[in-house]
Tab-separated table of C-alpha atoms (C1' of nucleotides) in Angstrom:
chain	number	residue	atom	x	y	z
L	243	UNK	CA	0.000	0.000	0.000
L	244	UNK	CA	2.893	2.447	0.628
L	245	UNK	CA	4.572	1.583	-2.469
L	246	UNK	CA	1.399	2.458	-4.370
L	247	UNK	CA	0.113	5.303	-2.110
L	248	UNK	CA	3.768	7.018	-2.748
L	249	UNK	CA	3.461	6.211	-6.680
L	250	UNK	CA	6.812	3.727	-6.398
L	251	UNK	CA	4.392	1.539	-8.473
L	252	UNK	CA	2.304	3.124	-10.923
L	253	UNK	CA	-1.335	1.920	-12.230
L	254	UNK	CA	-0.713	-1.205	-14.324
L	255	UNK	CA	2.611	-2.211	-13.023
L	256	UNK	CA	2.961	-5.645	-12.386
L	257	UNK	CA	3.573	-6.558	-8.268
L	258	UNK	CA	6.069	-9.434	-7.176
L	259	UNK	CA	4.158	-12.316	-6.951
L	260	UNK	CA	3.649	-14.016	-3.778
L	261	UNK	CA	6.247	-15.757	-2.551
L	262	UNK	CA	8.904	-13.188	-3.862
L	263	UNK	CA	7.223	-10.277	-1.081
L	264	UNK	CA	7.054	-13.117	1.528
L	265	UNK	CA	10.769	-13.055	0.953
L	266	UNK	CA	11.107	-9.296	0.602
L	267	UNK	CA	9.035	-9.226	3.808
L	268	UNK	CA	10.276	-11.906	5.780
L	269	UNK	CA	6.756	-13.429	6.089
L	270	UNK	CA	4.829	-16.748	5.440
L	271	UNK	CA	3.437	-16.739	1.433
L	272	UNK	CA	0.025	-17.185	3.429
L	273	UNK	CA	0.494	-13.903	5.061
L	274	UNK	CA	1.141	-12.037	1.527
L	275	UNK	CA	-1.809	-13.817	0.211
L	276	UNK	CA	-4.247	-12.348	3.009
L	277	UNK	CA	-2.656	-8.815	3.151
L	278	UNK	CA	-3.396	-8.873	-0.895
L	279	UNK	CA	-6.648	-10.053	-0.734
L	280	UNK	CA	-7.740	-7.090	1.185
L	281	UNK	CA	-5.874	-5.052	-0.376
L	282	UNK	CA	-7.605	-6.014	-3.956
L	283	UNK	CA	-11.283	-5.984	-2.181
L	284	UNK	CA	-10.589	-2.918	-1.489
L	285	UNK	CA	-9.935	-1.868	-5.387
L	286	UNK	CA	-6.180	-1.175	-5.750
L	287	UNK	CA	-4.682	-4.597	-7.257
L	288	UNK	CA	-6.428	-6.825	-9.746
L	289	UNK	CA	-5.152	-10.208	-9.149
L	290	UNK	CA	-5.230	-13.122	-11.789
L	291	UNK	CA	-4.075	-16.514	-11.531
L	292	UNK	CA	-0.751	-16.812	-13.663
L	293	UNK	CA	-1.305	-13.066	-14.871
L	294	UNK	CA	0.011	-11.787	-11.814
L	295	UNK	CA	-0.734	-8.813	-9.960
L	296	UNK	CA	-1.432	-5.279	-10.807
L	297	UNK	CA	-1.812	-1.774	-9.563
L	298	UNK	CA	-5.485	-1.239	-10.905
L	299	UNK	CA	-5.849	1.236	-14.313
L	300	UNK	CA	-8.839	3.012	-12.762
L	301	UNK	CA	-9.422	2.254	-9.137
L	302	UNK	CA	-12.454	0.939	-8.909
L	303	UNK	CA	-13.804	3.591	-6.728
L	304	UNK	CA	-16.592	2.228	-4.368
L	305	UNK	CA	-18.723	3.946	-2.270
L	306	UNK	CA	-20.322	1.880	0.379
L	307	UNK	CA	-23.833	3.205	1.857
L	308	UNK	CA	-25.054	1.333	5.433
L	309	UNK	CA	-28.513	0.899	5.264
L	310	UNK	CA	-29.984	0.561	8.778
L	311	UNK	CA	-33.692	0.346	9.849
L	312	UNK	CA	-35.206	3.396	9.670
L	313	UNK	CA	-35.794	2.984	13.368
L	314	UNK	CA	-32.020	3.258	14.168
L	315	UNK	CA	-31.553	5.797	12.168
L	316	UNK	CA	-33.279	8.315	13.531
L	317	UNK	CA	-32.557	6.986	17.132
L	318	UNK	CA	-28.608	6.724	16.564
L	319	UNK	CA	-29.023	10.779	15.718
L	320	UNK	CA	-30.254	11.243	19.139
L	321	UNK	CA	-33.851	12.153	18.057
L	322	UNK	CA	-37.194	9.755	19.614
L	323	UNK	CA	-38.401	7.739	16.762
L	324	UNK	CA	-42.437	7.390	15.566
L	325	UNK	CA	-44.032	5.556	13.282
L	326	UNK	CA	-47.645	6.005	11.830
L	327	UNK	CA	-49.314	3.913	9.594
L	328	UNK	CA	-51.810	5.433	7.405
L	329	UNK	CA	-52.594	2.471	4.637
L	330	UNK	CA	-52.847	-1.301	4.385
L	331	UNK	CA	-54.775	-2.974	2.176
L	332	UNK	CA	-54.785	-5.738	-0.790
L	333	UNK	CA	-54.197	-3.935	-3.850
L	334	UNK	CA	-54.064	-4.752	-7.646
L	335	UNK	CA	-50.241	-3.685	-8.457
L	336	UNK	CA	-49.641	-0.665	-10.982
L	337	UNK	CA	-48.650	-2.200	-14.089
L	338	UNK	CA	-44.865	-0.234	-13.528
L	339	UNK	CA	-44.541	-1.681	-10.517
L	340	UNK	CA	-45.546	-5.201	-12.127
L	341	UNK	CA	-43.001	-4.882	-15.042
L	342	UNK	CA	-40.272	-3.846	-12.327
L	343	UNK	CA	-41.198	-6.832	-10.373
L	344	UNK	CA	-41.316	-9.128	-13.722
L	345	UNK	CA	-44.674	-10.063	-12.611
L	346	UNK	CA	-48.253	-10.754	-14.259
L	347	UNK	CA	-50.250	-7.935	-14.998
L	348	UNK	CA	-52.653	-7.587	-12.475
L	349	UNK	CA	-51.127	-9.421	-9.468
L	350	UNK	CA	-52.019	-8.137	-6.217
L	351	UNK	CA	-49.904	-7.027	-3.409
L	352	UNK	CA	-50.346	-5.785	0.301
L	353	UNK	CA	-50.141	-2.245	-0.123
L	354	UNK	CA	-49.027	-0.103	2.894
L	355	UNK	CA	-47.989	4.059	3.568
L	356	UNK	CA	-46.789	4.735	6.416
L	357	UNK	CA	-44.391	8.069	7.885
L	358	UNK	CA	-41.707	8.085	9.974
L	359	UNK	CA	-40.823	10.653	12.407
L	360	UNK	CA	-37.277	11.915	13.811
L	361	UNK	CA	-38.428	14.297	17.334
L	362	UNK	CA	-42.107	14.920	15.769
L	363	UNK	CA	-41.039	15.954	12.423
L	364	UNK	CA	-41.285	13.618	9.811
L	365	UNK	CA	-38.188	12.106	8.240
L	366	UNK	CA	-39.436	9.467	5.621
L	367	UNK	CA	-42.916	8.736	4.122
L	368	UNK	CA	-42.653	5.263	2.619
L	369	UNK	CA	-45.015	3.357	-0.068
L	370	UNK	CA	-44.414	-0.005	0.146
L	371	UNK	CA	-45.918	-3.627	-1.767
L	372	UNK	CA	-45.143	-6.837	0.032
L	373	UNK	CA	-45.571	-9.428	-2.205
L	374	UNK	CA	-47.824	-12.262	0.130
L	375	UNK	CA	-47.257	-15.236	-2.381
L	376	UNK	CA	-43.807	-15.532	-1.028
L	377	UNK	CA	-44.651	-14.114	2.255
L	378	UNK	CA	-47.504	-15.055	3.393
L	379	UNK	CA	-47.206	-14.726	7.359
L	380	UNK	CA	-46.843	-10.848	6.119
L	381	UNK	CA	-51.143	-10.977	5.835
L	382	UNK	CA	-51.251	-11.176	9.904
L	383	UNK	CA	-48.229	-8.974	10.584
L	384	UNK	CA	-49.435	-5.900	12.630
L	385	UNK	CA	-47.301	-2.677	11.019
L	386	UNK	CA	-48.752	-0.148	12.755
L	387	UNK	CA	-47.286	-2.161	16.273
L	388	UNK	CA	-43.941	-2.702	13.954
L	389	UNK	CA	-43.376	-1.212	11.222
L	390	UNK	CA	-43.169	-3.202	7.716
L	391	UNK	CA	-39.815	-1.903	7.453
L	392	UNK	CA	-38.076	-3.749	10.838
L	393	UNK	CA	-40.619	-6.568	10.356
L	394	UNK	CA	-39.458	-7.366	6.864
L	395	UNK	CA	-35.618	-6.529	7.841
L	396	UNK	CA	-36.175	-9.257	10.955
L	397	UNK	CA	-38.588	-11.864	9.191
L	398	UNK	CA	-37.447	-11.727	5.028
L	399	UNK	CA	-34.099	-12.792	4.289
L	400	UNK	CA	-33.204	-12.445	0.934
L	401	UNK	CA	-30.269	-13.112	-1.643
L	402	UNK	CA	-30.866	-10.093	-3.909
L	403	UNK	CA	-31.871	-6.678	-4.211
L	404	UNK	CA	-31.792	-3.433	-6.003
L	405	UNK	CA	-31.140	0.107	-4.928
L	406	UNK	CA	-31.826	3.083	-7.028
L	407	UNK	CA	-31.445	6.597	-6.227
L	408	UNK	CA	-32.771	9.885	-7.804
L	409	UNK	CA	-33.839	13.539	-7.248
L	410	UNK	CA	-37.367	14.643	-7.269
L	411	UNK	CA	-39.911	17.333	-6.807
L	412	UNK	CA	-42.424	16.262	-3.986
L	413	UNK	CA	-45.738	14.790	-5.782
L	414	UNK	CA	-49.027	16.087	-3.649
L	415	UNK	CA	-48.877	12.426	-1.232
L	416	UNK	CA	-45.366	13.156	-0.809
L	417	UNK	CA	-45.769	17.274	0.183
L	418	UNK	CA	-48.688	16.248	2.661
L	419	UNK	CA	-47.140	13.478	4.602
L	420	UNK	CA	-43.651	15.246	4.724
L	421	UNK	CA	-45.020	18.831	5.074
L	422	UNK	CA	-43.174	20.376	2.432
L	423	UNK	CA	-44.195	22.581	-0.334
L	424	UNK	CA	-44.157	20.988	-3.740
L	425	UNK	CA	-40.992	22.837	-4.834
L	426	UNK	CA	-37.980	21.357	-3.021
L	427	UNK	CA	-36.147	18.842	-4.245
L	428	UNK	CA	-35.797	15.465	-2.167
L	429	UNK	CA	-34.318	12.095	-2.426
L	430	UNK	CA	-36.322	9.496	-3.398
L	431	UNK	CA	-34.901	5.854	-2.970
L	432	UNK	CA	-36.522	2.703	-4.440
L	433	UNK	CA	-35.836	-0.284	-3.021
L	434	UNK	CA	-36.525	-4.056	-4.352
L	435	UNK	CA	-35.505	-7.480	-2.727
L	436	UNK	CA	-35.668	-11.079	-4.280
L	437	UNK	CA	-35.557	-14.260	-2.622
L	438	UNK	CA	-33.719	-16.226	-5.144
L	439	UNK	CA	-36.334	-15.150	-8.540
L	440	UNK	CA	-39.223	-14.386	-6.476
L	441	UNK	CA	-39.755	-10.794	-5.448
L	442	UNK	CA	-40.682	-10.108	-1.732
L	443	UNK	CA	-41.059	-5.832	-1.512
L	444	UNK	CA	-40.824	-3.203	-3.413
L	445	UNK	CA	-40.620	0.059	-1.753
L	446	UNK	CA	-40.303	3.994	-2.430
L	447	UNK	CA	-38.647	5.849	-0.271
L	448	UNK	CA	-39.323	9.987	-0.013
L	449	UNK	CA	-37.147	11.598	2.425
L	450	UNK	CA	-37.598	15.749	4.262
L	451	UNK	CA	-35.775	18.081	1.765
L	452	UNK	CA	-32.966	18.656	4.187
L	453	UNK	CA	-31.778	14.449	3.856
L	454	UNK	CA	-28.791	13.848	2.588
L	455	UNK	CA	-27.157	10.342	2.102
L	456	UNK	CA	-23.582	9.791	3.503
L	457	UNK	CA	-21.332	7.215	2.116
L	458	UNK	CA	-17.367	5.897	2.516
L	459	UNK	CA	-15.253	5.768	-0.249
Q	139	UNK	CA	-24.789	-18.840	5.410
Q	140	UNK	CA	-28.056	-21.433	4.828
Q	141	UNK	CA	-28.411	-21.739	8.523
Q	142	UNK	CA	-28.890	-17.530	8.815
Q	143	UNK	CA	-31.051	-17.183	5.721
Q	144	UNK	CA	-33.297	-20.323	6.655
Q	145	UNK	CA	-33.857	-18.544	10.116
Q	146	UNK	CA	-32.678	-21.951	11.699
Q	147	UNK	CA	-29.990	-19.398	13.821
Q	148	UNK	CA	-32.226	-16.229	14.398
Q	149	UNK	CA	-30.704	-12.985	15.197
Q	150	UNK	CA	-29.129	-12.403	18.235
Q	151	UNK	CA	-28.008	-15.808	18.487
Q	152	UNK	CA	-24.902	-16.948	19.553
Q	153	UNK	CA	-23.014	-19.358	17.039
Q	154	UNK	CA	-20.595	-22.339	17.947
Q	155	UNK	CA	-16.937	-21.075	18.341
Q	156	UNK	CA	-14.138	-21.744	15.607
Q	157	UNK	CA	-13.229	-24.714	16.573
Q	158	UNK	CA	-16.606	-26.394	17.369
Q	159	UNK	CA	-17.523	-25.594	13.869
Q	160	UNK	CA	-14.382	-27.120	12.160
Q	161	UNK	CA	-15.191	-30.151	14.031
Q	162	UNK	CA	-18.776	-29.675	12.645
Q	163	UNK	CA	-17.342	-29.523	8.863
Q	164	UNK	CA	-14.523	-31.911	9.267
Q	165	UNK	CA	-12.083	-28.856	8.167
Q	166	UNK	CA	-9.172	-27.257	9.944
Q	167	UNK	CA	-10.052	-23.842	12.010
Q	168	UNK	CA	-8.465	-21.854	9.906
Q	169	UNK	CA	-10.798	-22.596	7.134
Q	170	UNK	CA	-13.256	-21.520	9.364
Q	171	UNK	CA	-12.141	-18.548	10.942
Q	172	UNK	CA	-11.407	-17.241	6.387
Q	173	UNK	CA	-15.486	-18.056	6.081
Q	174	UNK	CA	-16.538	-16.045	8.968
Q	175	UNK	CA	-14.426	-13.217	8.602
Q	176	UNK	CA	-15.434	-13.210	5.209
Q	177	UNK	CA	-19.404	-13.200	6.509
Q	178	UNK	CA	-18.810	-10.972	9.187
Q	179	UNK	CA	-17.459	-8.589	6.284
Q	180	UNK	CA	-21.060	-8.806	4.413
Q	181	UNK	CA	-22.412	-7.801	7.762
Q	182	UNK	CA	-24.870	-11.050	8.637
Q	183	UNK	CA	-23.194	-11.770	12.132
Q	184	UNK	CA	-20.842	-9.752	14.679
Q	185	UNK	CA	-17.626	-11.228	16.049
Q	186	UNK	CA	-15.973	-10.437	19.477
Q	187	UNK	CA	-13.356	-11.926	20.848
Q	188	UNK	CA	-14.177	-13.891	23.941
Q	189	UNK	CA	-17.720	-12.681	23.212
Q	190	UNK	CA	-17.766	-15.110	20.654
Q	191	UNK	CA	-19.639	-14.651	17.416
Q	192	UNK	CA	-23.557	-13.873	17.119
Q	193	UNK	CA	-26.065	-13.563	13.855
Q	194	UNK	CA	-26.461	-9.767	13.671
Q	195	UNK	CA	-29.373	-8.015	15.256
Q	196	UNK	CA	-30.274	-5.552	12.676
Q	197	UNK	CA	-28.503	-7.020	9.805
Q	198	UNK	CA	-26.821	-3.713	8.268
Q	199	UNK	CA	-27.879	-3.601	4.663
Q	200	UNK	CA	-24.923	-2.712	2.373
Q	201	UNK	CA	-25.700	-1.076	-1.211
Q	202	UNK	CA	-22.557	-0.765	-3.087
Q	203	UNK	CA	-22.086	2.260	-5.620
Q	204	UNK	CA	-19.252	1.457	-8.139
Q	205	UNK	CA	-17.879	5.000	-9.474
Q	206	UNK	CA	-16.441	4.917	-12.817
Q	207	UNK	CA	-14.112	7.681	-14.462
Q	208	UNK	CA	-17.126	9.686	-16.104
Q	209	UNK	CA	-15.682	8.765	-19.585
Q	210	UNK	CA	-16.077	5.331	-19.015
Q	211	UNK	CA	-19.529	5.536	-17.571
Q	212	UNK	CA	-20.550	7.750	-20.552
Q	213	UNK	CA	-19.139	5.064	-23.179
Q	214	UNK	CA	-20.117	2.114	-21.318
Q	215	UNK	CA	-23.779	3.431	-22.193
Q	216	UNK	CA	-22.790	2.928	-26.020
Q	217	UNK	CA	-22.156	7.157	-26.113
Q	218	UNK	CA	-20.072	9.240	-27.308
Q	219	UNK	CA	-18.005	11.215	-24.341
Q	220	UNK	CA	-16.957	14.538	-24.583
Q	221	UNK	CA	-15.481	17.150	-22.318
Q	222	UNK	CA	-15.561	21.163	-21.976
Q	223	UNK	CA	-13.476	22.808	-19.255
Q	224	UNK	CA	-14.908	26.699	-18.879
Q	225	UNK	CA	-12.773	27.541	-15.930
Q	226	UNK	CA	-9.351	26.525	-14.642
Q	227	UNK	CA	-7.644	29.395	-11.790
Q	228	UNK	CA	-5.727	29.052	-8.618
Q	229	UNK	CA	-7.681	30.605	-6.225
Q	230	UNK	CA	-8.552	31.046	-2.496
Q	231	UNK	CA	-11.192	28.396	-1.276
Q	232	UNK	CA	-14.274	29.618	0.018
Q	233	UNK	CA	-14.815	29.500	3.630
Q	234	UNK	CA	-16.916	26.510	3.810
Q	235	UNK	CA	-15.352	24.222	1.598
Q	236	UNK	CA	-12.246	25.546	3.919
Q	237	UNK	CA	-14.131	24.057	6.818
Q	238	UNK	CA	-15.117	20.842	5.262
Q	239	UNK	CA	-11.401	20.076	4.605
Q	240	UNK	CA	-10.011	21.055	7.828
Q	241	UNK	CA	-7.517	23.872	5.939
Q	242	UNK	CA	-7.142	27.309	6.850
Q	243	UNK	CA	-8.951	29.971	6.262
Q	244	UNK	CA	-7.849	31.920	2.726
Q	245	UNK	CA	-6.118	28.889	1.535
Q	246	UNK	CA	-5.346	28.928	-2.365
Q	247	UNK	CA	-6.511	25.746	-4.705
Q	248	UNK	CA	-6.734	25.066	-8.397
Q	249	UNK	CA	-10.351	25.397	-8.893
Q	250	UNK	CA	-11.914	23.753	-12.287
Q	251	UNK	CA	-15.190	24.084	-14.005
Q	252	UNK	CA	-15.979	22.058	-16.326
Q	253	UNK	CA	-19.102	20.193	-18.613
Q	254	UNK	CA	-19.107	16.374	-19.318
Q	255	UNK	CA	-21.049	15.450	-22.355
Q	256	UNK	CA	-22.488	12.009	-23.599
Q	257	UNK	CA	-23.792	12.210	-27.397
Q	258	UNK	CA	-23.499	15.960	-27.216
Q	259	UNK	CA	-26.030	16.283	-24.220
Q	260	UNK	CA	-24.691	17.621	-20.993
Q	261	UNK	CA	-24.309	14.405	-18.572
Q	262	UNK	CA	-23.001	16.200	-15.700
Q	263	UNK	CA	-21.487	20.047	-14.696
Q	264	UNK	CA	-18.139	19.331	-12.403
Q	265	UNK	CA	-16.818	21.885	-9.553
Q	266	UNK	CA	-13.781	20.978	-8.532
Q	267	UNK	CA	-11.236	22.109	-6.015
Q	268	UNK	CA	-7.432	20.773	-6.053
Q	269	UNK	CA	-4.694	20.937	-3.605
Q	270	UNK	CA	-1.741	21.706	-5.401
Q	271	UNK	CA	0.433	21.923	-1.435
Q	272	UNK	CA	-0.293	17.613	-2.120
Q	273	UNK	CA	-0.445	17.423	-5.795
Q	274	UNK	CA	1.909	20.217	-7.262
Q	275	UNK	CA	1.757	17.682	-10.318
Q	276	UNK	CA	-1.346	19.354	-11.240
Q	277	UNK	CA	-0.533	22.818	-12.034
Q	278	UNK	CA	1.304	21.182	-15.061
Q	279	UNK	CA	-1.529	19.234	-16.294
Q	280	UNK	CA	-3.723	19.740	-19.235
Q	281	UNK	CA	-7.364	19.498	-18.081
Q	282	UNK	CA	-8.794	20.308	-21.382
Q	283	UNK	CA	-6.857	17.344	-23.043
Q	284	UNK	CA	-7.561	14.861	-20.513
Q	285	UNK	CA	-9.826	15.644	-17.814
Q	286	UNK	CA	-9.584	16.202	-14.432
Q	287	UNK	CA	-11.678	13.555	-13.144
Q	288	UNK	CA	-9.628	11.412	-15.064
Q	289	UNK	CA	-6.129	13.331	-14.379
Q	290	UNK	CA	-6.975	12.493	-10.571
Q	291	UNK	CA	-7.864	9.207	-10.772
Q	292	UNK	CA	-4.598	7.849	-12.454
Q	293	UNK	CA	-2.417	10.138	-10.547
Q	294	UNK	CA	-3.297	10.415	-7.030
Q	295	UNK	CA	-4.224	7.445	-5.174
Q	296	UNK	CA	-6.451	8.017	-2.025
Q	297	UNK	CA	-6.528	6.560	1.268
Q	298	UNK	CA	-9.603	7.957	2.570
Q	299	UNK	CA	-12.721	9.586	1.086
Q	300	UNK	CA	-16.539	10.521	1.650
Q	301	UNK	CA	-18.966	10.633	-0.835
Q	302	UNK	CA	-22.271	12.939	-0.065
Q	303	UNK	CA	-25.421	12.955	-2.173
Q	304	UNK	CA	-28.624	14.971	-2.001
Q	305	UNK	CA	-31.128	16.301	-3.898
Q	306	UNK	CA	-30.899	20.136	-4.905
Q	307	UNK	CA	-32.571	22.418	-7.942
Q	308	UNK	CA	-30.072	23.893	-9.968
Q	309	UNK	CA	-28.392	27.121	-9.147
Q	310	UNK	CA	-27.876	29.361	-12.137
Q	311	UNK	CA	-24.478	27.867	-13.256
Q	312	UNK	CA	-25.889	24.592	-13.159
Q	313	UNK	CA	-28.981	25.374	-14.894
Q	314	UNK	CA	-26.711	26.937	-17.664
Q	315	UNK	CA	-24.033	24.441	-17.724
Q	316	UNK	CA	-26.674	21.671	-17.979
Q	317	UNK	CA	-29.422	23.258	-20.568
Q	318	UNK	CA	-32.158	22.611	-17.979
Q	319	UNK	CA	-34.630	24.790	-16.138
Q	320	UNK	CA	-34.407	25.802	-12.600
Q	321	UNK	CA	-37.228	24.290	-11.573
Q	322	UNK	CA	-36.220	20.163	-11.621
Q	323	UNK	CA	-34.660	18.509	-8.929
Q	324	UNK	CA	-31.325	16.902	-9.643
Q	325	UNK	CA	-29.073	14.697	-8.097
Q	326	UNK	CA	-26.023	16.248	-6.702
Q	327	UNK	CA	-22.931	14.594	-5.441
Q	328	UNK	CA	-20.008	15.688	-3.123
Q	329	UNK	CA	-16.939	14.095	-2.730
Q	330	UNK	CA	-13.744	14.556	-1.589
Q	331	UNK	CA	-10.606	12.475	-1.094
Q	332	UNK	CA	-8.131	12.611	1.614
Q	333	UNK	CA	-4.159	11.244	1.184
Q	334	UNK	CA	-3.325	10.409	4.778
Q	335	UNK	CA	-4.607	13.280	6.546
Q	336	UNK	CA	-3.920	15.604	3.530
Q	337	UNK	CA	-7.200	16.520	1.344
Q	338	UNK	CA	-6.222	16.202	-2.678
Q	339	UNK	CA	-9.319	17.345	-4.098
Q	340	UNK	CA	-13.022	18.453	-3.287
Q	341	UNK	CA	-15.442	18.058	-6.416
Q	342	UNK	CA	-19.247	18.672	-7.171
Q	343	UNK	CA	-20.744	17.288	-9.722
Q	344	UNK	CA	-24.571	18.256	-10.902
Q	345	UNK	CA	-26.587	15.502	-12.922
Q	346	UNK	CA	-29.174	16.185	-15.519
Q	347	UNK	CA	-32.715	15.290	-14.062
Q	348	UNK	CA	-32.936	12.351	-15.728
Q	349	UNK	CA	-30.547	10.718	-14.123
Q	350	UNK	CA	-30.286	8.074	-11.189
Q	351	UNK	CA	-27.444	5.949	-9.622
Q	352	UNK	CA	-28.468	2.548	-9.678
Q	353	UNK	CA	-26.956	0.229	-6.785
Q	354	UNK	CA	-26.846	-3.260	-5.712
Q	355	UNK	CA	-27.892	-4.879	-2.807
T	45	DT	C1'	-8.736	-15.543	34.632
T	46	DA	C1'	-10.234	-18.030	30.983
T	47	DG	C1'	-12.162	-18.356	26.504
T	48	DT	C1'	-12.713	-16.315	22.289
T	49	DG	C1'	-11.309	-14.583	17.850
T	50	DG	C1'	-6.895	-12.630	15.392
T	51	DT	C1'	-2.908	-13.707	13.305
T	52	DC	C1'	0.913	-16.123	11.581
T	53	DT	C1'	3.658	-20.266	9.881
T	54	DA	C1'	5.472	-23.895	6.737
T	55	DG	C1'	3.884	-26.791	3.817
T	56	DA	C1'	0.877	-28.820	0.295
T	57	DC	C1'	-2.119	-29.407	-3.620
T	58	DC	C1'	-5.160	-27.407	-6.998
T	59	DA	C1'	-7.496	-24.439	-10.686
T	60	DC	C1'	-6.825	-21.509	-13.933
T	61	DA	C1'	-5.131	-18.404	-17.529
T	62	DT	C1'	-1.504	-17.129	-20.192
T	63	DA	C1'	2.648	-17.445	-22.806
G	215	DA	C1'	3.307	-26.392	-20.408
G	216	DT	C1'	4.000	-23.558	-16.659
G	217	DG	C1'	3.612	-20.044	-13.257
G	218	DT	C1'	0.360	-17.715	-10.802
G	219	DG	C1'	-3.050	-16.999	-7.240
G	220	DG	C1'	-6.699	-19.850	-4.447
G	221	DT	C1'	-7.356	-22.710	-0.925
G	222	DC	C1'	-6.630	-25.717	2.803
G	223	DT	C1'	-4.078	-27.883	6.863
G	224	DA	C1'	-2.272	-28.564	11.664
G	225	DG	C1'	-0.260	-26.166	14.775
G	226	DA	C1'	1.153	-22.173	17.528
G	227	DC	C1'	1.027	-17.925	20.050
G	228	DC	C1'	-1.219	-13.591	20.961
G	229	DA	C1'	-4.739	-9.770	22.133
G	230	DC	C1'	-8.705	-8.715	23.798
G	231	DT	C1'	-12.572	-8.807	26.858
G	232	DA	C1'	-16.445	-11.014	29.317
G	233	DT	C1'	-16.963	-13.191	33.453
DNA sequence: TAGTGGTCTAGACCACATA
DNA sequence: ATGTGGTCTAGACCACTAT
């Protein structure tokens, strides 16, 4: 990391292999090979068997963004945390929302709204489908006791998901539940997770004006 | 992994030590001490020593945002990348951006400006700040030929960063810059990188309205 | 104080991609 | 065909921290 950090070895120079740094170092190869692991999870070196090692062209620069439940996030900024459930029902799904999902036209979904609240203020309004074919027990759940977003985080494993992320102007569901005017931009996050092919929620995030995400590099 | 996801071990509980589980596998501890490190990593249980190792309460959700140079993220679309610079001037930082770093007061930086395009469409408007005290490199370097973005990311290796994003309407520069109204919400990112404890550069960068960063789970 | 994970070693065999 | 990283082993000692 030094040699790289200090530009000894530029991008696409080829490193010693393994057991010539265990040398160089006075280690065990074992000890190179888990020092370079990290060090190419962590984007610098792209390894390849009998290609060697090199310093990466273009870092692979990767932000990393924690995503707690909404719960803790609001309590690990101090603030008292409040939930209030203002939908649930069976709904047919939008045909969007269907497409997204890769499902039939005209499945139907438990639909739910429901706002969070940091200290009184509100701090997310979320729109959520849980899809009950997969998830059945999700039909006697009681959200407004715990919210769909800890239940599901507790009681719905899953093996992949999507994340997307874009700017919006408040519609008129968003500007009443946040209590914003219609003219400030916010962060909208839309959120879908899969047990194996089978999706289990899809869910749109709209978060107060003032949110802003925080991520490592 | 199977016995977290079936809910067989539920959160909070406590797992069988190292070597209870290589006796469990038939395989030496090492082997698994490299797995759980490995799924401690992707967040599904916490480790402590003497503590032992437990399935994670509130399993902490990782998305992952892989940033590209903007050239390649342009092309990789199947579009033709171009690249304006409008400004380029060492000057003093402003106060704030001052803070953000931890420099001084009425420190000087290279400041850029410049307009990414993809198939002659603006993509995104770039404000960026460089510390020549870390990188004197970069007074010497042609931004217009290659750009800075691109400049920084083969020449100055980072140790630490932080990447913010939020959700703005464009200021008058950006409006200009990007050919869009003043009245759409866009997606705007800050990020800086640090060398050490040294900051080498401190951009903006304004997307068009139609865009979104997509993410994975 | 004792038990856990953290780390390292010296050696071995294997899978894979490249020359 | 060959050299590289990938993985595993059996053992050892250490650092941390819960009890």
């Amino acid at each position: 990391m030094r040699r790289i950090t200090e530009r000894e070895w530029l991008a696409g120079d080829l490193l010693p292999n393994e057991t010539e740094l265990a040398a160089q170092f006075g280690c065990a190869r074992a000890t190179v090979n888990r020092a370079m692991r990290d060090i190419a999870n962590s984007g610098f070196i792209i390894r390849r068997r009998k290609g060697g090692s090199h310093v990466a062209m273009t870092p692979v620069r990767r932000a990393v963004l924690s995503i707690p439940v909404i719960r803790i996030e609001v309590e690990s900024s101090g603030k008292v945390w409040r939930h209030v459930l203002h939908h649930r029902d069976l709904e047919e799904v939008p045909p969007q929302i269907c497409k997204e999902l890769a499902l039939p036209g005209g499945t139907k979904m438990l639909h739910t709204k429901s706002v969070h609240f940091a200290d009184d203020r509100p701090f997310v309004y979320e729109d959520r489908w849980i899809n009950l074919a997969v998830l059945p027990e999700a039909a006697m759940a009681d959200f407004a006791a715990e919210s769909a977003n800890e239940w599901l985080v507790r009681n719905a494993p899953y093996t992949t998901g999507s994340f997307t992320l874009c700017a919006q102007l408040p519609d008129a569901q968003d500007a009443l539940h946040l209590d914003v005017s219609m003219s400030q931009a916010i962060l909208v996050a839309i959120r879908t997770t899969w047990l194996e092919a089978h999706p289990i929620t899809r869910v749109r995030l709209a978060y107060t004006p003032s949110q802003v995400l925080q991520m490592q590099l």
